[in-house]
mmCIF file with all atom_site columns, C-alpha atoms in Angstrom:
data_model
loop_
_atom_site.group_PDB
_atom_site.id
_atom_site.type_symbol
_atom_site.label_atom_id
_atom_site.label_alt_id
_atom_site.label_comp_id
_atom_site.label_asym_id
_atom_site.label_entity_id
_atom_site.label_seq_id
_atom_site.pdbx_PDB_ins_code
_atom_site.Cartn_x
_atom_site.Cartn_y
_atom_site.Cartn_z
_atom_site.occupancy
_atom_site.B_iso_or_equiv
_atom_site.pdbx_formal_charge
_atom_site.auth_seq_id
_atom_site.auth_comp_id
_atom_site.auth_asym_id
_atom_site.auth_atom_id
_atom_site.pdbx_PDB_model_num
ATOM 1   C CA . MET A 1 1   ? 68.554 213.522 236.800 1.00 0.00 ? 1   MET A CA 1
ATOM 2   C CA . ASN A 1 2   ? 70.202 210.701 234.569 1.00 0.00 ? 2   ASN A CA 1
ATOM 3   C CA . SER A 1 3   ? 68.419 208.126 236.897 1.00 0.00 ? 3   SER A CA 1
ATOM 4   C CA . ASN A 1 4   ? 64.995 209.768 236.032 1.00 0.00 ? 4   ASN A CA 1
ATOM 5   C CA . LYS A 1 5   ? 65.749 209.485 232.311 1.00 0.00 ? 5   LYS A CA 1
ATOM 6   C CA . LYS A 1 6   ? 66.740 205.783 232.628 1.00 0.00 ? 6   LYS A CA 1
ATOM 7   C CA . ARG A 1 7   ? 63.487 205.125 234.601 1.00 0.00 ? 7   ARG A CA 1
ATOM 8   C CA . MET A 1 8   ? 61.270 206.952 232.068 1.00 0.00 ? 8   MET A CA 1
ATOM 9   C CA . SER A 1 9   ? 62.998 204.994 229.166 1.00 0.00 ? 9   SER A CA 1
ATOM 10  C CA . LEU A 1 10  ? 62.354 201.850 231.048 1.00 0.00 ? 10  LEU A CA 1
ATOM 11  C CA . ALA A 1 11  ? 58.821 202.808 231.733 1.00 0.00 ? 11  ALA A CA 1
ATOM 12  C CA . LYS A 1 12  ? 58.171 203.496 228.073 1.00 0.00 ? 12  LYS A CA 1
ATOM 13  C CA . PHE A 1 13  ? 59.862 200.456 226.903 1.00 0.00 ? 13  PHE A CA 1
ATOM 14  C CA . CYS A 1 14  ? 57.489 198.465 229.292 1.00 0.00 ? 14  CYS A CA 1
ATOM 15  C CA . LEU A 1 15  ? 54.528 200.160 228.175 1.00 0.00 ? 15  LEU A CA 1
ATOM 16  C CA . PHE A 1 16  ? 55.414 199.537 224.453 1.00 0.00 ? 16  PHE A CA 1
ATOM 17  C CA . MET A 1 17  ? 56.033 195.712 225.231 1.00 0.00 ? 17  MET A CA 1
ATOM 18  C CA . PHE A 1 18  ? 52.761 195.313 227.091 1.00 0.00 ? 18  PHE A CA 1
ATOM 19  C CA . THR A 1 19  ? 50.818 197.106 224.291 1.00 0.00 ? 19  THR A CA 1
ATOM 20  C CA . PHE A 1 20  ? 52.593 194.946 221.695 1.00 0.00 ? 20  PHE A CA 1
ATOM 21  C CA . LEU A 1 21  ? 51.911 191.697 223.570 1.00 0.00 ? 21  LEU A CA 1
ATOM 22  C CA . LEU A 1 22  ? 48.319 192.707 224.097 1.00 0.00 ? 22  LEU A CA 1
ATOM 23  C CA . ILE A 1 23  ? 47.696 193.357 220.463 1.00 0.00 ? 23  ILE A CA 1
ATOM 24  C CA . SER A 1 24  ? 49.442 190.175 219.407 1.00 0.00 ? 24  SER A CA 1
ATOM 25  C CA . ALA A 1 25  ? 47.368 188.045 221.773 1.00 0.00 ? 25  ALA A CA 1
ATOM 26  C CA . CYS A 1 26  ? 44.034 189.531 220.710 1.00 0.00 ? 26  CYS A CA 1
ATOM 27  C CA . SER A 1 27  ? 44.804 188.981 216.946 1.00 0.00 ? 27  SER A CA 1
ATOM 28  C CA . GLN A 1 28  ? 45.109 185.266 217.384 1.00 0.00 ? 28  GLN A CA 1
ATOM 29  C CA . ALA A 1 29  ? 41.338 184.431 218.057 1.00 0.00 ? 29  ALA A CA 1
ATOM 30  C CA . ASP A 1 30  ? 39.449 181.617 216.586 1.00 0.00 ? 30  ASP A CA 1
ATOM 31  C CA . LYS A 1 31  ? 36.050 182.725 215.329 1.00 0.00 ? 31  LYS A CA 1
ATOM 32  C CA . ASN A 1 32  ? 33.329 180.247 214.218 1.00 0.00 ? 32  ASN A CA 1
ATOM 33  C CA . GLU A 1 33  ? 29.925 181.023 212.875 1.00 0.00 ? 33  GLU A CA 1
ATOM 34  C CA . THR A 1 34  ? 26.913 178.486 212.850 1.00 0.00 ? 34  THR A CA 1
ATOM 35  C CA . ILE A 1 35  ? 23.773 179.059 210.860 1.00 0.00 ? 35  ILE A CA 1
ATOM 36  C CA . GLU A 1 36  ? 20.943 176.729 211.841 1.00 0.00 ? 36  GLU A CA 1
ATOM 37  C CA . VAL A 1 37  ? 17.321 175.887 211.162 1.00 0.00 ? 37  VAL A CA 1
ATOM 38  C CA . PHE A 1 38  ? 15.630 173.460 213.671 1.00 0.00 ? 38  PHE A CA 1
ATOM 39  C CA . ALA A 1 39  ? 12.520 172.680 215.467 1.00 0.00 ? 39  ALA A CA 1
ATOM 40  C CA . LEU A 1 40  ? 12.296 171.654 219.147 1.00 0.00 ? 40  LEU A CA 1
ATOM 41  C CA . GLU A 1 41  ? 9.502  170.613 221.522 1.00 0.00 ? 41  GLU A CA 1
ATOM 42  C CA . THR A 1 42  ? 8.502  173.143 224.244 1.00 0.00 ? 42  THR A CA 1
ATOM 43  C CA . PHE A 1 43  ? 7.452  172.264 227.839 1.00 0.00 ? 43  PHE A CA 1
ATOM 44  C CA . GLN A 1 44  ? 5.801  173.924 230.917 1.00 0.00 ? 44  GLN A CA 1
ATOM 45  C CA . ASP A 1 45  ? 8.244  175.466 233.278 1.00 0.00 ? 45  ASP A CA 1
ATOM 46  C CA . ILE A 1 46  ? 6.679  173.598 236.231 1.00 0.00 ? 46  ILE A CA 1
ATOM 47  C CA . GLN A 1 47  ? 6.605  169.812 236.744 1.00 0.00 ? 47  GLN A CA 1
ATOM 48  C CA . ASN A 1 48  ? 3.391  168.000 237.007 1.00 0.00 ? 48  ASN A CA 1
ATOM 49  C CA . ASP A 1 49  ? 2.277  165.877 239.991 1.00 0.00 ? 49  ASP A CA 1
ATOM 50  C CA . LYS A 1 50  ? 4.433  162.921 238.587 1.00 0.00 ? 50  LYS A CA 1
ATOM 51  C CA . GLY A 1 51  ? 7.543  165.132 238.366 1.00 0.00 ? 51  GLY A CA 1
ATOM 52  C CA . LEU A 1 52  ? 7.500  165.443 234.627 1.00 0.00 ? 52  LEU A CA 1
ATOM 53  C CA . TYR A 1 53  ? 7.364  168.457 232.401 1.00 0.00 ? 53  TYR A CA 1
ATOM 54  C CA . VAL A 1 54  ? 4.293  168.616 230.159 1.00 0.00 ? 54  VAL A CA 1
ATOM 55  C CA . LYS A 1 55  ? 4.838  169.210 226.344 1.00 0.00 ? 55  LYS A CA 1
ATOM 56  C CA . THR A 1 56  ? 3.027  172.437 225.265 1.00 0.00 ? 56  THR A CA 1
ATOM 57  C CA . GLY A 1 57  ? 3.975  172.508 221.672 1.00 0.00 ? 57  GLY A CA 1
ATOM 58  C CA . TYR A 1 58  ? 7.142  173.269 219.644 1.00 0.00 ? 58  TYR A CA 1
ATOM 59  C CA . LYS A 1 59  ? 9.153  176.167 218.201 1.00 0.00 ? 59  LYS A CA 1
ATOM 60  C CA . ILE A 1 60  ? 10.901 176.498 214.817 1.00 0.00 ? 60  ILE A CA 1
ATOM 61  C CA . VAL A 1 61  ? 14.130 178.412 215.066 1.00 0.00 ? 61  VAL A CA 1
ATOM 62  C CA . ASN A 1 62  ? 16.503 180.236 212.579 1.00 0.00 ? 62  ASN A CA 1
ATOM 63  C CA . ALA A 1 63  ? 19.675 181.139 214.400 1.00 0.00 ? 63  ALA A CA 1
ATOM 64  C CA . ILE A 1 64  ? 23.145 182.702 213.878 1.00 0.00 ? 64  ILE A CA 1
ATOM 65  C CA . THR A 1 65  ? 25.752 181.730 216.610 1.00 0.00 ? 65  THR A CA 1
ATOM 66  C CA . THR A 1 66  ? 29.074 183.233 216.643 1.00 0.00 ? 66  THR A CA 1
ATOM 67  C CA . VAL A 1 67  ? 31.852 182.387 219.091 1.00 0.00 ? 67  VAL A CA 1
ATOM 68  C CA . GLU A 1 68  ? 35.178 183.911 219.085 1.00 0.00 ? 68  GLU A CA 1
ATOM 69  C CA . GLU A 1 69  ? 37.874 182.661 221.530 1.00 0.00 ? 69  GLU A CA 1
ATOM 70  C CA . SER A 1 70  ? 41.489 183.667 222.090 1.00 0.00 ? 70  SER A CA 1
ATOM 71  C CA . LYS A 1 71  ? 44.045 183.219 225.009 1.00 0.00 ? 71  LYS A CA 1
ATOM 72  C CA . THR A 1 72  ? 42.568 186.484 226.501 1.00 0.00 ? 72  THR A CA 1
ATOM 73  C CA . HIS A 1 73  ? 38.744 186.471 225.896 1.00 0.00 ? 73  HIS A CA 1
ATOM 74  C CA . LEU A 1 74  ? 35.687 184.605 225.001 1.00 0.00 ? 74  LEU A CA 1
ATOM 75  C CA . LYS A 1 75  ? 32.782 186.162 223.100 1.00 0.00 ? 75  LYS A CA 1
ATOM 76  C CA . SER A 1 76  ? 29.518 184.657 222.060 1.00 0.00 ? 76  SER A CA 1
ATOM 77  C CA . ASP A 1 77  ? 26.777 186.276 220.083 1.00 0.00 ? 77  ASP A CA 1
ATOM 78  C CA . ILE A 1 78  ? 23.384 184.458 219.246 1.00 0.00 ? 78  ILE A CA 1
ATOM 79  C CA . LYS A 1 79  ? 20.751 186.085 216.989 1.00 0.00 ? 79  LYS A CA 1
ATOM 80  C CA . SER A 1 80  ? 17.596 183.925 216.610 1.00 0.00 ? 80  SER A CA 1
ATOM 81  C CA . VAL A 1 81  ? 14.125 184.103 215.330 1.00 0.00 ? 81  VAL A CA 1
ATOM 82  C CA . GLU A 1 82  ? 11.868 181.631 217.119 1.00 0.00 ? 82  GLU A CA 1
ATOM 83  C CA . ASP A 1 83  ? 8.181  180.716 216.100 1.00 0.00 ? 83  ASP A CA 1
ATOM 84  C CA . PHE A 1 84  ? 6.115  179.195 218.834 1.00 0.00 ? 84  PHE A CA 1
ATOM 85  C CA . TYR A 1 85  ? 3.188  176.818 218.177 1.00 0.00 ? 85  TYR A CA 1
ATOM 86  C CA . ASP A 1 86  ? 0.880  174.878 220.492 1.00 0.00 ? 86  ASP A CA 1
ATOM 87  C CA . GLY A 1 87  ? 0.494  171.130 220.353 1.00 0.00 ? 87  GLY A CA 1
ATOM 88  C CA . ASN A 1 88  ? -2.080 171.301 217.686 1.00 0.00 ? 88  ASN A CA 1
ATOM 89  C CA . GLY A 1 89  ? 0.179  173.232 215.387 1.00 0.00 ? 89  GLY A CA 1
ATOM 90  C CA . THR A 1 90  ? -1.734 176.428 215.906 1.00 0.00 ? 90  THR A CA 1
ATOM 91  C CA . TYR A 1 91  ? 0.746  179.553 215.719 1.00 0.00 ? 91  TYR A CA 1
ATOM 92  C CA . ILE A 1 92  ? 1.116  181.467 218.950 1.00 0.00 ? 92  ILE A CA 1
ATOM 93  C CA . GLN A 1 93  ? 3.956  184.211 218.547 1.00 0.00 ? 93  GLN A CA 1
ATOM 94  C CA . THR A 1 94  ? 7.273  184.887 217.398 1.00 0.00 ? 94  THR A CA 1
ATOM 95  C CA . GLU A 1 95  ? 10.268 186.016 219.320 1.00 0.00 ? 95  GLU A CA 1
ATOM 96  C CA . ILE A 1 96  ? 13.417 187.888 217.850 1.00 0.00 ? 96  ILE A CA 1
ATOM 97  C CA . ILE A 1 97  ? 16.184 187.471 220.309 1.00 0.00 ? 97  ILE A CA 1
ATOM 98  C CA . HIS A 1 98  ? 20.022 188.833 220.341 1.00 0.00 ? 98  HIS A CA 1
ATOM 99  C CA . THR A 1 99  ? 22.183 187.738 223.179 1.00 0.00 ? 99  THR A CA 1
ATOM 100 C CA . TYR A 1 100 ? 25.749 188.426 223.571 1.00 0.00 ? 100 TYR A CA 1
ATOM 101 C CA . ALA A 1 101 ? 28.257 187.984 226.151 1.00 0.00 ? 101 ALA A CA 1
ATOM 102 C CA . ASN A 1 102 ? 31.944 188.750 226.630 1.00 0.00 ? 102 ASN A CA 1
ATOM 103 C CA . LYS A 1 103 ? 34.430 187.119 229.133 1.00 0.00 ? 103 LYS A CA 1
ATOM 104 C CA . SER A 1 104 ? 37.904 188.363 229.811 1.00 0.00 ? 104 SER A CA 1
ATOM 105 C CA . LYS A 1 105 ? 40.273 185.785 230.847 1.00 0.00 ? 105 LYS A CA 1
ATOM 106 C CA . LEU A 1 106 ? 42.812 188.510 231.854 1.00 0.00 ? 106 LEU A CA 1
ATOM 107 C CA . LEU A 1 107 ? 40.532 190.672 233.943 1.00 0.00 ? 107 LEU A CA 1
ATOM 108 C CA . LEU A 1 108 ? 38.246 187.841 234.993 1.00 0.00 ? 108 LEU A CA 1
ATOM 109 C CA . THR A 1 109 ? 35.318 189.897 233.992 1.00 0.00 ? 109 THR A CA 1
ATOM 110 C CA . GLU A 1 110 ? 31.995 189.059 232.334 1.00 0.00 ? 110 GLU A CA 1
ATOM 111 C CA . GLU A 1 111 ? 29.496 191.180 230.509 1.00 0.00 ? 111 GLU A CA 1
ATOM 112 C CA . GLY A 1 112 ? 26.571 190.600 228.325 1.00 0.00 ? 112 GLY A CA 1
ATOM 113 C CA . ASN A 1 113 ? 23.015 191.475 227.399 1.00 0.00 ? 113 ASN A CA 1
ATOM 114 C CA . THR A 1 114 ? 19.760 190.231 225.811 1.00 0.00 ? 114 THR A CA 1
ATOM 115 C CA . HIS A 1 115 ? 17.428 192.174 223.627 1.00 0.00 ? 115 HIS A CA 1
ATOM 116 C CA . SER A 1 116 ? 14.043 190.686 222.385 1.00 0.00 ? 116 SER A CA 1
ATOM 117 C CA . ALA A 1 117 ? 10.986 191.642 220.675 1.00 0.00 ? 117 ALA A CA 1
ATOM 118 C CA . GLN A 1 118 ? 7.638  189.826 219.827 1.00 0.00 ? 118 GLN A CA 1
ATOM 119 C CA . LEU A 1 119 ? 6.010  189.557 216.406 1.00 0.00 ? 119 LEU A CA 1
ATOM 120 C CA . GLN A 1 120 ? 2.417  188.332 215.733 1.00 0.00 ? 120 GLN A CA 1
ATOM 121 C CA . GLU A 1 121 ? 3.300  186.493 212.578 1.00 0.00 ? 121 GLU A CA 1
ATOM 122 C CA . PRO A 1 122 ? 5.367  183.388 211.644 1.00 0.00 ? 122 PRO A CA 1
ATOM 123 C CA . SER A 1 123 ? 8.758  184.688 210.636 1.00 0.00 ? 123 SER A CA 1
ATOM 124 C CA . THR A 1 124 ? 11.118 181.718 210.143 1.00 0.00 ? 124 THR A CA 1
ATOM 125 C CA . ILE A 1 125 ? 12.257 180.367 206.860 1.00 0.00 ? 125 ILE A CA 1
ATOM 126 C CA . LEU A 1 126 ? 13.041 176.971 205.415 1.00 0.00 ? 126 LEU A CA 1
ATOM 127 C CA . THR A 1 127 ? 10.557 175.389 207.817 1.00 0.00 ? 127 THR A CA 1
ATOM 128 C CA . PRO A 1 128 ? 10.248 171.636 207.899 1.00 0.00 ? 128 PRO A CA 1
ATOM 129 C CA . SER A 1 129 ? 7.028  170.087 206.557 1.00 0.00 ? 129 SER A CA 1
ATOM 130 C CA . ASN A 1 130 ? 6.529  168.178 209.939 1.00 0.00 ? 130 ASN A CA 1
ATOM 131 C CA . PRO A 1 131 ? 7.870  170.506 212.630 1.00 0.00 ? 131 PRO A CA 1
ATOM 132 C CA . ALA A 1 132 ? 6.181  168.752 215.415 1.00 0.00 ? 132 ALA A CA 1
ATOM 133 C CA . ASP A 1 133 ? 9.111  166.263 215.499 1.00 0.00 ? 133 ASP A CA 1
ATOM 134 C CA . ASN A 1 134 ? 12.529 167.483 216.666 1.00 0.00 ? 134 ASN A CA 1
ATOM 135 C CA . PHE A 1 135 ? 14.299 168.692 213.518 1.00 0.00 ? 135 PHE A CA 1
ATOM 136 C CA . LYS A 1 136 ? 17.378 170.123 212.173 1.00 0.00 ? 136 LYS A CA 1
ATOM 137 C CA . LEU A 1 137 ? 18.017 171.142 208.654 1.00 0.00 ? 137 LEU A CA 1
ATOM 138 C CA . SER A 1 138 ? 21.430 169.502 208.078 1.00 0.00 ? 138 SER A CA 1
ATOM 139 C CA . ASP A 1 139 ? 23.717 169.917 205.142 1.00 0.00 ? 139 ASP A CA 1
ATOM 140 C CA . MET A 1 140 ? 22.488 173.381 204.340 1.00 0.00 ? 140 MET A CA 1
ATOM 141 C CA . SER A 1 141 ? 23.747 174.761 201.057 1.00 0.00 ? 141 SER A CA 1
ATOM 142 C CA . SER A 1 142 ? 25.772 177.995 201.006 1.00 0.00 ? 142 SER A CA 1
ATOM 143 C CA . GLU A 1 143 ? 22.864 179.744 199.347 1.00 0.00 ? 143 GLU A CA 1
ATOM 144 C CA . GLU A 1 144 ? 20.501 178.506 202.066 1.00 0.00 ? 144 GLU A CA 1
ATOM 145 C CA . LYS A 1 145 ? 22.885 179.696 204.754 1.00 0.00 ? 145 LYS A CA 1
ATOM 146 C CA . LYS A 1 146 ? 23.176 183.014 203.015 1.00 0.00 ? 146 LYS A CA 1
ATOM 147 C CA . GLN A 1 147 ? 19.417 183.280 202.885 1.00 0.00 ? 147 GLN A CA 1
ATOM 148 C CA . VAL A 1 148 ? 18.903 182.422 206.555 1.00 0.00 ? 148 VAL A CA 1
ATOM 149 C CA . ARG A 1 149 ? 21.654 184.784 207.562 1.00 0.00 ? 149 ARG A CA 1
ATOM 150 C CA . GLU A 1 150 ? 20.193 187.682 205.639 1.00 0.00 ? 150 GLU A CA 1
ATOM 151 C CA . HIS A 1 151 ? 16.728 187.115 206.939 1.00 0.00 ? 151 HIS A CA 1
ATOM 152 C CA . VAL A 1 152 ? 17.802 186.897 210.641 1.00 0.00 ? 152 VAL A CA 1
ATOM 153 C CA . LEU A 1 153 ? 19.924 190.127 210.331 1.00 0.00 ? 153 LEU A CA 1
ATOM 154 C CA . ALA A 1 154 ? 17.155 191.794 208.750 1.00 0.00 ? 154 ALA A CA 1
ATOM 155 C CA . LEU A 1 155 ? 14.740 190.985 211.574 1.00 0.00 ? 155 LEU A CA 1
ATOM 156 C CA . MET A 1 156 ? 17.282 192.057 214.041 1.00 0.00 ? 156 MET A CA 1
ATOM 157 C CA . GLU A 1 157 ? 16.729 195.557 212.945 1.00 0.00 ? 157 GLU A CA 1
ATOM 158 C CA . LYS A 1 158 ? 13.427 195.436 214.644 1.00 0.00 ? 158 LYS A CA 1
ATOM 159 C CA . LEU A 1 159 ? 15.135 195.324 218.203 1.00 0.00 ? 159 LEU A CA 1
#
């Protein structure tokens, strides 16, 4: 009987220590958020006869990317609003995309998902004057970042 009490106490102690270590490991995560406005050229998915991808136009993007990493996990969360234009600058469509992924370094598991919706009106903000060139709005002020963040999060409500 005394042996069972010792085993039970040892099991409780081990469970307590495991829980404590797990909580302390999870609390030391580095979390980085990046807010961006940029334009990129878009290309066909299939190569032409010369083995080249043909430019189809460009897209303007407002995005929030959050990455959190600790010793036990890696999480990423990307929310973006993408306006697509053809080579002549004519608007085509807008895609609202929310992608997230979670990778456990302890359990060696991965999970994630993507949700998207289409709109039929330009929806990005702080757009460049000549978006056909690859462009990135650098040195955004804190007010501009706040504006883009609120705008993207508001559009995520449509998903």
